[in-house]
Amino acid sequence: ELFFKFSPRNAFAFRAALLRMMGATVGDKVHVYNSAKIYMPWNLTIGSMSSIGERALIYNLGPVCLGRETTVSQGSHLCAGTHDYEDPSMPLIKAPITVCDEAWVCADAFVGAGVTIGAGAVVGARGVVIKDVEAWTIVAGNPARVIKERKLQPD
């Protein structure tokens, strides 16, 4: 963790190599900032040309998969662990999070366990997502709701 945290801000290839050494699957030209926190690198898959911004928190008790050309902006929190509150013993649930290709999780957003963010979707700043987000839609708010369709869909 110290090598990661104290590496130069633009040492993206170095941090990608460290993540790979710790068991992460990391594509080409990935930018993970040195202040990002990734709890269990072996539960992380990140596609080519994707980024995890400053102070992002990837709490990946369950698998977290980021597609290619995805952005997880600064201060965002992806939380792939929760508890079954209906069981008195409150057992841990390790549910995966998937952020599909070309999606963007904006600054300070929260994505809960078991959620899939569809291809090209955008989660607005400080949005709270606890249900799946359809491809090429923009959601925002707490809880996040659909604001509009994204027009950058491929032809």
GROMACS .gro file of C-alpha atoms in nm:
model
  155
    1GLU     CA    1   0.000   0.000   0.000
    2LEU     CA    2   0.282   0.243   0.079
    3PHE     CA    3   0.441   0.200  -0.265
    4PHE     CA    4   0.102   0.270  -0.419
    5LYS     CA    5   0.015   0.568  -0.200
    6PHE     CA    6   0.351   0.741  -0.221
    7SER     CA    7   0.414   0.679  -0.590
    8PRO     CA    8   0.425   0.992  -0.810
    9ARG     CA    9   0.082   1.115  -0.919
   10ASN     CA   10   0.143   1.031  -1.286
   11ALA     CA   11   0.302   0.685  -1.226
   12PHE     CA   12   0.001   0.506  -1.374
   13ALA     CA   13   0.195   0.218  -1.533
   14PHE     CA   14   0.374   0.153  -1.201
   15ARG     CA   15   0.046   0.135  -1.008
   16ALA     CA   16  -0.111  -0.088  -1.275
   17ALA     CA   17   0.187  -0.322  -1.238
   18LEU     CA   18   0.149  -0.324  -0.857
   19LEU     CA   19  -0.221  -0.408  -0.891
   20ARG     CA   20  -0.137  -0.694  -1.129
   21MET     CA   21   0.122  -0.825  -0.881
   22MET     CA   22  -0.151  -0.828  -0.615
   23GLY     CA   23  -0.387  -1.029  -0.837
   24ALA     CA   24  -0.591  -0.765  -1.020
   25THR     CA   25  -0.669  -0.804  -1.389
   26VAL     CA   26  -0.568  -0.471  -1.544
   27GLY     CA   27  -0.590  -0.370  -1.910
   28ASP     CA   28  -0.366  -0.134  -2.106
   29LYS     CA   29  -0.341   0.241  -2.048
   30VAL     CA   30  -0.525   0.231  -1.716
   31HIS     CA   31  -0.503   0.533  -1.486
   32VAL     CA   32  -0.544   0.460  -1.115
   33TYR     CA   33  -0.451   0.758  -0.898
   34ASN     CA   34  -0.227   0.710  -0.595
   35SER     CA   35  -0.491   0.827  -0.346
   36ALA     CA   36  -0.746   0.568  -0.465
   37LYS     CA   37  -0.808   0.287  -0.216
   38ILE     CA   38  -0.863  -0.066  -0.344
   39TYR     CA   39  -0.932  -0.307  -0.060
   40MET     CA   40  -0.884  -0.643  -0.232
   41PRO     CA   41  -0.693  -0.605  -0.559
   42TRP     CA   42  -0.749  -0.973  -0.644
   43ASN     CA   43  -1.123  -0.892  -0.671
   44LEU     CA   44  -1.068  -0.614  -0.928
   45THR     CA   45  -1.089  -0.632  -1.305
   46ILE     CA   46  -1.036  -0.308  -1.495
   47GLY     CA   47  -1.049  -0.279  -1.873
   48SER     CA   48  -0.817  -0.088  -2.103
   49MET     CA   49  -0.820   0.292  -2.107
   50SER     CA   50  -1.022   0.313  -1.784
   51SER     CA   51  -0.953   0.523  -1.477
   52ILE     CA   52  -1.009   0.533  -1.102
   53GLY     CA   53  -0.984   0.889  -0.972
   54GLU     CA   54  -0.836   1.049  -0.667
   55ARG     CA   55  -0.976   0.934  -0.331
   56ALA     CA   56  -1.205   0.679  -0.498
   57LEU     CA   57  -1.285   0.389  -0.268
   58ILE     CA   58  -1.323   0.043  -0.421
   59TYR     CA   59  -1.451  -0.167  -0.130
   60ASN     CA   60  -1.439  -0.491  -0.325
   61LEU     CA   61  -1.527  -0.765  -0.081
   62GLY     CA   62  -1.707  -0.907  -0.384
   63PRO     CA   63  -1.578  -0.880  -0.741
   64VAL     CA   64  -1.568  -0.535  -0.901
   65CYS     CA   65  -1.542  -0.531  -1.278
   66LEU     CA   66  -1.482  -0.207  -1.468
   67GLY     CA   67  -1.516  -0.236  -1.845
   68ARG     CA   68  -1.303  -0.062  -2.103
   69GLU     CA   69  -1.302   0.318  -2.124
   70THR     CA   70  -1.483   0.354  -1.791
   71THR     CA   71  -1.430   0.635  -1.543
   72VAL     CA   72  -1.476   0.616  -1.168
   73SER     CA   73  -1.431   0.979  -1.066
   74GLN     CA   74  -1.275   1.129  -0.757
   75GLY     CA   75  -1.430   1.046  -0.424
   76SER     CA   76  -1.663   0.778  -0.562
   77HIS     CA   77  -1.738   0.473  -0.349
   78LEU     CA   78  -1.806   0.131  -0.502
   79CYS     CA   79  -1.920  -0.094  -0.217
   80ALA     CA   80  -1.937  -0.465  -0.308
   81GLY     CA   81  -2.019  -0.578   0.043
   82THR     CA   82  -2.331  -0.549   0.256
   83HIS     CA   83  -2.525  -0.747   0.516
   84ASP     CA   84  -2.852  -0.940   0.506
   85TYR     CA   85  -3.052  -0.724   0.746
   86GLU     CA   86  -3.346  -0.971   0.739
   87ASP     CA   87  -3.132  -1.237   0.910
   88PRO     CA   88  -3.076  -1.171   1.283
   89SER     CA   89  -2.710  -1.273   1.249
   90MET     CA   90  -2.664  -1.014   0.968
   91PRO     CA   91  -2.435  -1.230   0.752
   92LEU     CA   92  -2.197  -1.062   0.510
   93ILE     CA   93  -2.303  -1.055   0.145
   94LYS     CA   94  -2.027  -1.016  -0.113
   95ALA     CA   95  -2.222  -0.907  -0.420
   96PRO     CA   96  -2.042  -0.804  -0.741
   97ILE     CA   97  -2.044  -0.461  -0.901
   98THR     CA   98  -2.009  -0.423  -1.276
   99VAL     CA   99  -1.947  -0.092  -1.452
  100CYS     CA  100  -1.981  -0.169  -1.823
  101ASP     CA  101  -1.781  -0.024  -2.113
  102GLU     CA  102  -1.783   0.354  -2.161
  103ALA     CA  103  -1.977   0.423  -1.840
  104TRP     CA  104  -1.895   0.707  -1.600
  105VAL     CA  105  -1.945   0.715  -1.224
  106CYS     CA  106  -1.916   1.087  -1.145
  107ALA     CA  107  -1.757   1.253  -0.842
  108ASP     CA  108  -1.858   1.137  -0.494
  109ALA     CA  109  -2.119   0.890  -0.623
  110PHE     CA  110  -2.203   0.571  -0.432
  111VAL     CA  111  -2.266   0.238  -0.605
  112GLY     CA  112  -2.403  -0.040  -0.387
  113ALA     CA  113  -2.345  -0.414  -0.385
  114GLY     CA  114  -2.494  -0.621  -0.666
  115VAL     CA  115  -2.537  -0.326  -0.903
  116THR     CA  116  -2.462  -0.321  -1.276
  117ILE     CA  117  -2.406   0.014  -1.446
  118GLY     CA  118  -2.490  -0.042  -1.814
  119ALA     CA  119  -2.268   0.046  -2.110
  120GLY     CA  120  -2.237   0.419  -2.168
  121ALA     CA  121  -2.445   0.508  -1.861
  122VAL     CA  122  -2.363   0.806  -1.638
  123VAL     CA  123  -2.416   0.823  -1.262
  124GLY     CA  124  -2.435   1.191  -1.170
  125ALA     CA  125  -2.219   1.350  -0.904
  126ARG     CA  126  -2.312   1.239  -0.553
  127GLY     CA  127  -2.573   1.000  -0.692
  128VAL     CA  128  -2.662   0.695  -0.485
  129VAL     CA  129  -2.718   0.384  -0.697
  130ILE     CA  130  -2.870   0.078  -0.533
  131LYS     CA  131  -3.038  -0.071  -0.842
  132ASP     CA  132  -2.908  -0.151  -1.190
  133VAL     CA  133  -2.870   0.137  -1.437
  134GLU     CA  134  -2.976   0.075  -1.796
  135ALA     CA  135  -2.725   0.128  -2.077
  136TRP     CA  136  -2.695   0.480  -2.221
  137THR     CA  137  -2.900   0.648  -1.950
  138ILE     CA  138  -2.809   0.924  -1.707
  139VAL     CA  139  -2.913   0.886  -1.344
  140ALA     CA  140  -2.872   1.125  -1.052
  141GLY     CA  141  -2.996   1.187  -0.700
  142ASN     CA  142  -3.051   0.988  -0.382
  143PRO     CA  143  -3.177   0.736  -0.462
  144ALA     CA  144  -3.063   0.774  -0.822
  145ARG     CA  145  -3.337   0.803  -1.082
  146VAL     CA  146  -3.329   0.836  -1.459
  147ILE     CA  147  -3.276   1.194  -1.573
  148LYS     CA  148  -3.255   1.133  -1.947
  149GLU     CA  149  -3.109   0.914  -2.220
  150ARG     CA  150  -2.749   0.966  -2.326
  151LYS     CA  151  -2.718   1.054  -2.694
  152LEU     CA  152  -2.363   0.931  -2.751
  153GLN     CA  153  -2.479   0.577  -2.832
  154PRO     CA  154  -2.276   0.401  -3.098
  155ASP     CA  155  -2.429   0.380  -3.447
   0.00000   0.00000   0.00000
